[in-house]
Structure formats: C-alpha cells, structure tokens
C-alpha cells in the first residue's frame, strides 16, 4: 500500500512538472513573424518579379551622429531601426551644468532689474527732496548750500538710474 502511494505521488509530481515546463515554454516561445496575406485572383500578368538574391537586407542609408558638443547621453529618444523625421530629437545629453548657468543668469537679470528699479525710485525721491530743500532755501529756512547739495544728490541718483537702464 505504501509503494502505491509513493508511486502515485511520483507520477503526480512528474505530471505537474511537465505541465509547468510546457506552460513556461508556451509563454516564452518566440512569436511567429507577421505576414501579409493576399487573395489570389485571375488576371493578366503585367510584370514578373523574381527574387534571385536570398539573404539579409541592409539599410541603404546610414547617418553618423556628430553633435556640436560632446557629453554623456542621458536619454535615447529613438532606437536603432526606428523611422525619424527632420528635426526630431534623437538623444539628450547631460546638461545640468548649463541649466544651472541659465538659471543663475535669469536670477542675476532679475536682481539687476530690481536694482535698476530701486535706483530710479531713489532718484525720483532725491529730485523731490531737492525741490523741497530749494523751496526752503528760497524762504531762508535752510542755507543755500543745502539746496545745492540736494540738487547734486538728485543729479547723481538720476545718473545712476540712467546708467542702469
């Protein structure tokens, strides 16, 4: 009785193993090539084509890539054999350093624009202050020297604004 149980288990194990091997083979087997089917019809023969050159077909055109700047390839946008169009990106080079330089230049531009705006606001404020000081100097409340100093300060601030514009 014990031998028949062992025998049964062995046969069951072999059947399960065979089924698993077949399932793995069935899933991983190469797919058959796609073919185009044509319907045969009666008609006149207009041209006869004979394939006398059996073998491998190779591309008649090849393009060698030579980017203007070298670098490490980060991403390939196309694979070998893909059709590409004019202007389509083929690959992307590592450019984090250039992107950082661009961001730095953008921020420096923003800073320069803010400084120019600040200089022009200060020039406008100095001009108004010079006008008020001149009015006070005309009435004798401040010395004429104070009016001249305020006008000189206003001209200097305006020159700074013009230089940054």
PDB file of C-alpha atoms in Angstrom:
ATOM      1  CA  UNK A   1       0.000   0.000   0.000  1.00  0.00           C
ATOM      2  CA  UNK A   2       2.869   2.353   0.818  1.00  0.00           C
ATOM      3  CA  UNK A   3       4.540   1.724  -2.512  1.00  0.00           C
ATOM      4  CA  UNK A   4       1.402   2.552  -4.465  1.00  0.00           C
ATOM      5  CA  UNK A   5       1.078   5.866  -2.587  1.00  0.00           C
ATOM      6  CA  UNK A   6       4.696   6.734  -3.346  1.00  0.00           C
ATOM      7  CA  UNK A   7       4.224   5.671  -6.949  1.00  0.00           C
ATOM      8  CA  UNK A   8       1.087   7.830  -7.241  1.00  0.00           C
ATOM      9  CA  UNK A   9       2.911  10.858  -5.772  1.00  0.00           C
ATOM     10  CA  UNK A  10       5.817  10.390  -8.169  1.00  0.00           C
ATOM     11  CA  UNK A  11       3.500  10.221 -11.198  1.00  0.00           C
ATOM     12  CA  UNK A  12       1.572  13.272  -9.950  1.00  0.00           C
ATOM     13  CA  UNK A  13       4.844  15.205  -9.405  1.00  0.00           C
ATOM     14  CA  UNK A  14       6.062  14.333 -12.928  1.00  0.00           C
ATOM     15  CA  UNK A  15       2.730  15.396 -14.472  1.00  0.00           C
ATOM     16  CA  UNK A  16       2.718  18.731 -12.598  1.00  0.00           C
ATOM     17  CA  UNK A  17       6.373  19.338 -13.519  1.00  0.00           C
ATOM     18  CA  UNK A  18       5.671  18.566 -17.170  1.00  0.00           C
ATOM     19  CA  UNK A  19       2.674  20.912 -17.145  1.00  0.00           C
ATOM     20  CA  UNK A  20       4.790  23.702 -15.620  1.00  0.00           C
ATOM     21  CA  UNK A  21       7.603  23.222 -18.144  1.00  0.00           C
ATOM     22  CA  UNK A  22       5.079  23.296 -21.002  1.00  0.00           C
ATOM     23  CA  UNK A  23       3.419  26.448 -19.606  1.00  0.00           C
ATOM     24  CA  UNK A  24       6.767  28.255 -19.302  1.00  0.00           C
ATOM     25  CA  UNK A  25       7.775  27.187 -22.820  1.00  0.00           C
ATOM     26  CA  UNK A  26       4.409  28.256 -24.224  1.00  0.00           C
ATOM     27  CA  UNK A  27       4.636  31.722 -22.663  1.00  0.00           C
ATOM     28  CA  UNK A  28       8.295  32.381 -23.569  1.00  0.00           C
ATOM     29  CA  UNK A  29       8.408  30.894 -27.061  1.00  0.00           C
ATOM     30  CA  UNK A  30       9.217  33.253 -29.921  1.00  0.00           C
ATOM     31  CA  UNK A  31       6.187  34.696 -31.668  1.00  0.00           C
ATOM     32  CA  UNK A  32       5.722  33.745 -35.309  1.00  0.00           C
ATOM     33  CA  UNK A  33       6.551  36.544 -37.748  1.00  0.00           C
ATOM     34  CA  UNK A  34       3.675  38.647 -39.025  1.00  0.00           C
ATOM     35  CA  UNK A  35       2.850  38.023 -42.645  1.00  0.00           C
ATOM     36  CA  UNK A  36       0.636  39.853 -45.064  1.00  0.00           C
ATOM     37  CA  UNK A  37      -1.992  37.711 -46.726  1.00  0.00           C
ATOM     38  CA  UNK A  38      -3.142  38.364 -50.244  1.00  0.00           C
ATOM     39  CA  UNK A  39      -6.134  36.987 -52.093  1.00  0.00           C
ATOM     40  CA  UNK A  40      -5.335  35.343 -55.402  1.00  0.00           C
ATOM     41  CA  UNK A  41      -7.441  36.477 -58.332  1.00  0.00           C
ATOM     42  CA  UNK A  42      -7.452  35.695 -62.022  1.00  0.00           C
ATOM     43  CA  UNK A  43      -5.952  38.329 -64.258  1.00  0.00           C
ATOM     44  CA  UNK A  44      -3.221  39.110 -66.742  1.00  0.00           C
ATOM     45  CA  UNK A  45       0.417  39.112 -65.712  1.00  0.00           C
ATOM     46  CA  UNK A  46       1.798  42.637 -66.131  1.00  0.00           C
ATOM     47  CA  UNK A  47       5.288  42.038 -64.735  1.00  0.00           C
ATOM     48  CA  UNK A  48       7.247  39.124 -63.439  1.00  0.00           C
ATOM     49  CA  UNK A  49       9.401  39.618 -60.371  1.00  0.00           C
ATOM     50  CA  UNK A  50      11.957  37.044 -59.353  1.00  0.00           C
ATOM     51  CA  UNK A  51      13.948  37.103 -56.147  1.00  0.00           C
ATOM     52  CA  UNK A  52      17.381  35.868 -57.137  1.00  0.00           C
ATOM     53  CA  UNK A  53      19.194  37.316 -54.152  1.00  0.00           C
ATOM     54  CA  UNK A  54      18.385  35.479 -50.986  1.00  0.00           C
ATOM     55  CA  UNK A  55      19.977  36.900 -47.851  1.00  0.00           C
ATOM     56  CA  UNK A  56      19.872  39.740 -45.365  1.00  0.00           C
ATOM     57  CA  UNK A  57      18.546  43.166 -46.259  1.00  0.00           C
ATOM     58  CA  UNK A  58      20.590  46.129 -45.043  1.00  0.00           C
ATOM     59  CA  UNK A  59      19.700  49.816 -44.959  1.00  0.00           C
ATOM     60  CA  UNK A  60      20.868  51.763 -47.994  1.00  0.00           C
ATOM     61  CA  UNK A  61      21.404  54.945 -45.974  1.00  0.00           C
ATOM     62  CA  UNK A  62      23.174  55.413 -42.684  1.00  0.00           C
ATOM     63  CA  UNK A  63      23.660  58.576 -40.716  1.00  0.00           C
ATOM     64  CA  UNK A  64      26.561  59.185 -38.392  1.00  0.00           C
ATOM     65  CA  UNK A  65      25.783  61.423 -35.445  1.00  0.00           C
ATOM     66  CA  UNK A  66      28.254  64.152 -34.557  1.00  0.00           C
ATOM     67  CA  UNK A  67      26.730  66.628 -32.101  1.00  0.00           C
ATOM     68  CA  UNK A  68      28.328  70.063 -31.841  1.00  0.00           C
ATOM     69  CA  UNK A  69      29.163  69.436 -28.198  1.00  0.00           C
ATOM     70  CA  UNK A  70      30.153  66.155 -26.646  1.00  0.00           C
ATOM     71  CA  UNK A  71      28.808  64.772 -23.417  1.00  0.00           C
ATOM     72  CA  UNK A  72      27.218  61.892 -21.630  1.00  0.00           C
ATOM     73  CA  UNK A  73      23.970  60.599 -23.139  1.00  0.00           C
ATOM     74  CA  UNK A  74      21.122  60.835 -20.633  1.00  0.00           C
ATOM     75  CA  UNK A  75      18.256  59.569 -22.787  1.00  0.00           C
ATOM     76  CA  UNK A  76      17.865  57.969 -26.199  1.00  0.00           C
ATOM     77  CA  UNK A  77      14.621  59.082 -27.807  1.00  0.00           C
ATOM     78  CA  UNK A  78      14.793  56.593 -30.706  1.00  0.00           C
ATOM     79  CA  UNK A  79      16.062  53.064 -31.148  1.00  0.00           C
ATOM     80  CA  UNK A  80      18.022  51.508 -33.954  1.00  0.00           C
ATOM     81  CA  UNK A  81      15.730  50.893 -36.899  1.00  0.00           C
ATOM     82  CA  UNK A  82      13.096  53.494 -35.902  1.00  0.00           C
ATOM     83  CA  UNK A  83      11.903  55.942 -38.539  1.00  0.00           C
ATOM     84  CA  UNK A  84      12.687  59.547 -37.687  1.00  0.00           C
ATOM     85  CA  UNK A  85      11.523  62.880 -39.048  1.00  0.00           C
ATOM     86  CA  UNK A  86      13.538  66.014 -39.712  1.00  0.00           C
ATOM     87  CA  UNK A  87      14.027  67.990 -36.520  1.00  0.00           C
ATOM     88  CA  UNK A  88      13.069  65.103 -34.241  1.00  0.00           C
ATOM     89  CA  UNK A  89      15.377  64.826 -31.205  1.00  0.00           C
ATOM     90  CA  UNK A  90      17.386  61.615 -31.236  1.00  0.00           C
ATOM     91  CA  UNK A  91      19.124  61.814 -27.888  1.00  0.00           C
ATOM     92  CA  UNK A  92      19.565  64.053 -24.878  1.00  0.00           C
ATOM     93  CA  UNK A  93      22.948  64.953 -23.436  1.00  0.00           C
ATOM     94  CA  UNK A  94      23.694  65.642 -19.766  1.00  0.00           C
ATOM     95  CA  UNK A  95      23.296  69.381 -19.342  1.00  0.00           C
ATOM     96  CA  UNK A  96      22.614  70.100 -15.686  1.00  0.00           C
ATOM     97  CA  UNK A  97      25.596  72.457 -15.530  1.00  0.00           C
ATOM     98  CA  UNK A  98      24.267  74.504 -18.456  1.00  0.00           C
ATOM     99  CA  UNK A  99      20.772  74.543 -16.961  1.00  0.00           C
ATOM    100  CA  UNK A 100      22.237  75.809 -13.672  1.00  0.00           C
ATOM    101  CA  UNK A 101      24.129  78.545 -15.541  1.00  0.00           C
ATOM    102  CA  UNK A 102      20.913  79.551 -17.323  1.00  0.00           C
ATOM    103  CA  UNK A 103      19.021  79.688 -14.015  1.00  0.00           C
ATOM    104  CA  UNK A 104      21.823  81.751 -12.458  1.00  0.00           C
ATOM    105  CA  UNK A 105      21.783  84.195 -15.387  1.00  0.00           C
ATOM    106  CA  UNK A 106      17.985  84.505 -15.112  1.00  0.00           C
ATOM    107  CA  UNK A 107      18.226  85.278 -11.404  1.00  0.00           C
ATOM    108  CA  UNK A 108      21.040  87.769 -11.990  1.00  0.00           C
ATOM    109  CA  UNK A 109      18.882  89.504 -14.597  1.00  0.00           C
ATOM    110  CA  UNK A 110      16.005  89.726 -12.103  1.00  0.00           C
ATOM    111  CA  UNK A 111      18.378  91.157  -9.495  1.00  0.00           C
ATOM    112  CA  UNK A 112      19.710  93.742 -11.962  1.00  0.00           C
ATOM    113  CA  UNK A 113      16.189  94.796 -12.908  1.00  0.00           C
ATOM    114  CA  UNK A 114      15.291  95.183  -9.223  1.00  0.00           C
ATOM    115  CA  UNK A 115      18.434  97.289  -8.617  1.00  0.00           C
ATOM    116  CA  UNK A 116      17.591  99.489 -11.611  1.00  0.00           C
ATOM    117  CA  UNK A 117      14.075  99.982 -10.299  1.00  0.00           C
ATOM    118  CA  UNK A 118      15.451 100.814  -6.847  1.00  0.00           C
ATOM    119  CA  UNK A 119      17.942 103.338  -8.300  1.00  0.00           C
ATOM    120  CA  UNK A 120      15.193 105.076 -10.306  1.00  0.00           C
ATOM    121  CA  UNK A 121      12.897 105.256  -7.278  1.00  0.00           C
ATOM    122  CA  UNK A 122      15.753 106.711  -5.203  1.00  0.00           C
ATOM    123  CA  UNK A 123      16.473 109.252  -7.985  1.00  0.00           C
ATOM    124  CA  UNK A 124      12.833 110.332  -8.059  1.00  0.00           C
ATOM    125  CA  UNK A 125      12.805 110.645  -4.275  1.00  0.00           C
ATOM    126  CA  UNK A 126      16.060 112.700  -4.335  1.00  0.00           C
ATOM    127  CA  UNK A 127      14.588 115.007  -7.017  1.00  0.00           C
ATOM    128  CA  UNK A 128      11.506 115.712  -4.883  1.00  0.00           C
ATOM    129  CA  UNK A 129      13.701 116.210  -1.820  1.00  0.00           C
ATOM    130  CA  UNK A 130      15.874 118.687  -3.778  1.00  0.00           C
ATOM    131  CA  UNK A 131      12.757 120.629  -4.842  1.00  0.00           C
ATOM    132  CA  UNK A 132      11.541 120.855  -1.234  1.00  0.00           C
ATOM    133  CA  UNK A 133      15.008 121.861   0.012  1.00  0.00           C
ATOM    134  CA  UNK A 134      15.223 124.561  -2.681  1.00  0.00           C
ATOM    135  CA  UNK A 135      11.832 125.942  -1.630  1.00  0.00           C
ATOM    136  CA  UNK A 136      13.042 126.067   1.976  1.00  0.00           C
ATOM    137  CA  UNK A 137      16.308 127.732   0.859  1.00  0.00           C
ATOM    138  CA  UNK A 138      14.328 130.347  -1.114  1.00  0.00           C
ATOM    139  CA  UNK A 139      12.339 131.180   2.039  1.00  0.00           C
ATOM    140  CA  UNK A 140      15.543 131.307   4.095  1.00  0.00           C
ATOM    141  CA  UNK A 141      14.795 128.356   6.364  1.00  0.00           C
ATOM    142  CA  UNK A 142      17.906 126.414   5.213  1.00  0.00           C
ATOM    143  CA  UNK A 143      21.224 127.512   3.797  1.00  0.00           C
ATOM    144  CA  UNK A 144      21.704 127.792   0.019  1.00  0.00           C
ATOM    145  CA  UNK A 145      24.463 125.182   0.400  1.00  0.00           C
ATOM    146  CA  UNK A 146      21.816 122.632   1.500  1.00  0.00           C
ATOM    147  CA  UNK A 147      19.812 123.303  -1.676  1.00  0.00           C
ATOM    148  CA  UNK A 148      22.890 122.825  -3.873  1.00  0.00           C
ATOM    149  CA  UNK A 149      23.823 119.621  -2.038  1.00  0.00           C
ATOM    150  CA  UNK A 150      20.286 118.248  -2.508  1.00  0.00           C
ATOM    151  CA  UNK A 151      20.329 119.120  -6.259  1.00  0.00           C
ATOM    152  CA  UNK A 152      23.744 117.454  -6.675  1.00  0.00           C
ATOM    153  CA  UNK A 153      22.471 114.366  -4.860  1.00  0.00           C
ATOM    154  CA  UNK A 154      19.399 114.274  -7.139  1.00  0.00           C
ATOM    155  CA  UNK A 155      21.556 114.558 -10.300  1.00  0.00           C
ATOM    156  CA  UNK A 156      23.882 111.797  -9.056  1.00  0.00           C
ATOM    157  CA  UNK A 157      20.962 109.497  -8.305  1.00  0.00           C
ATOM    158  CA  UNK A 158      19.413 110.227 -11.731  1.00  0.00           C
ATOM    159  CA  UNK A 159      22.744 109.452 -13.421  1.00  0.00           C
ATOM    160  CA  UNK A 160      22.868 106.134 -11.544  1.00  0.00           C
ATOM    161  CA  UNK A 161      19.305 105.349 -12.703  1.00  0.00           C
ATOM    162  CA  UNK A 162      20.184 106.223 -16.317  1.00  0.00           C
ATOM    163  CA  UNK A 163      23.335 104.084 -16.180  1.00  0.00           C
ATOM    164  CA  UNK A 164      21.393 101.022 -15.019  1.00  0.00           C
ATOM    165  CA  UNK A 165      18.574 101.492 -17.551  1.00  0.00           C
TER     166      UNK A 165
END
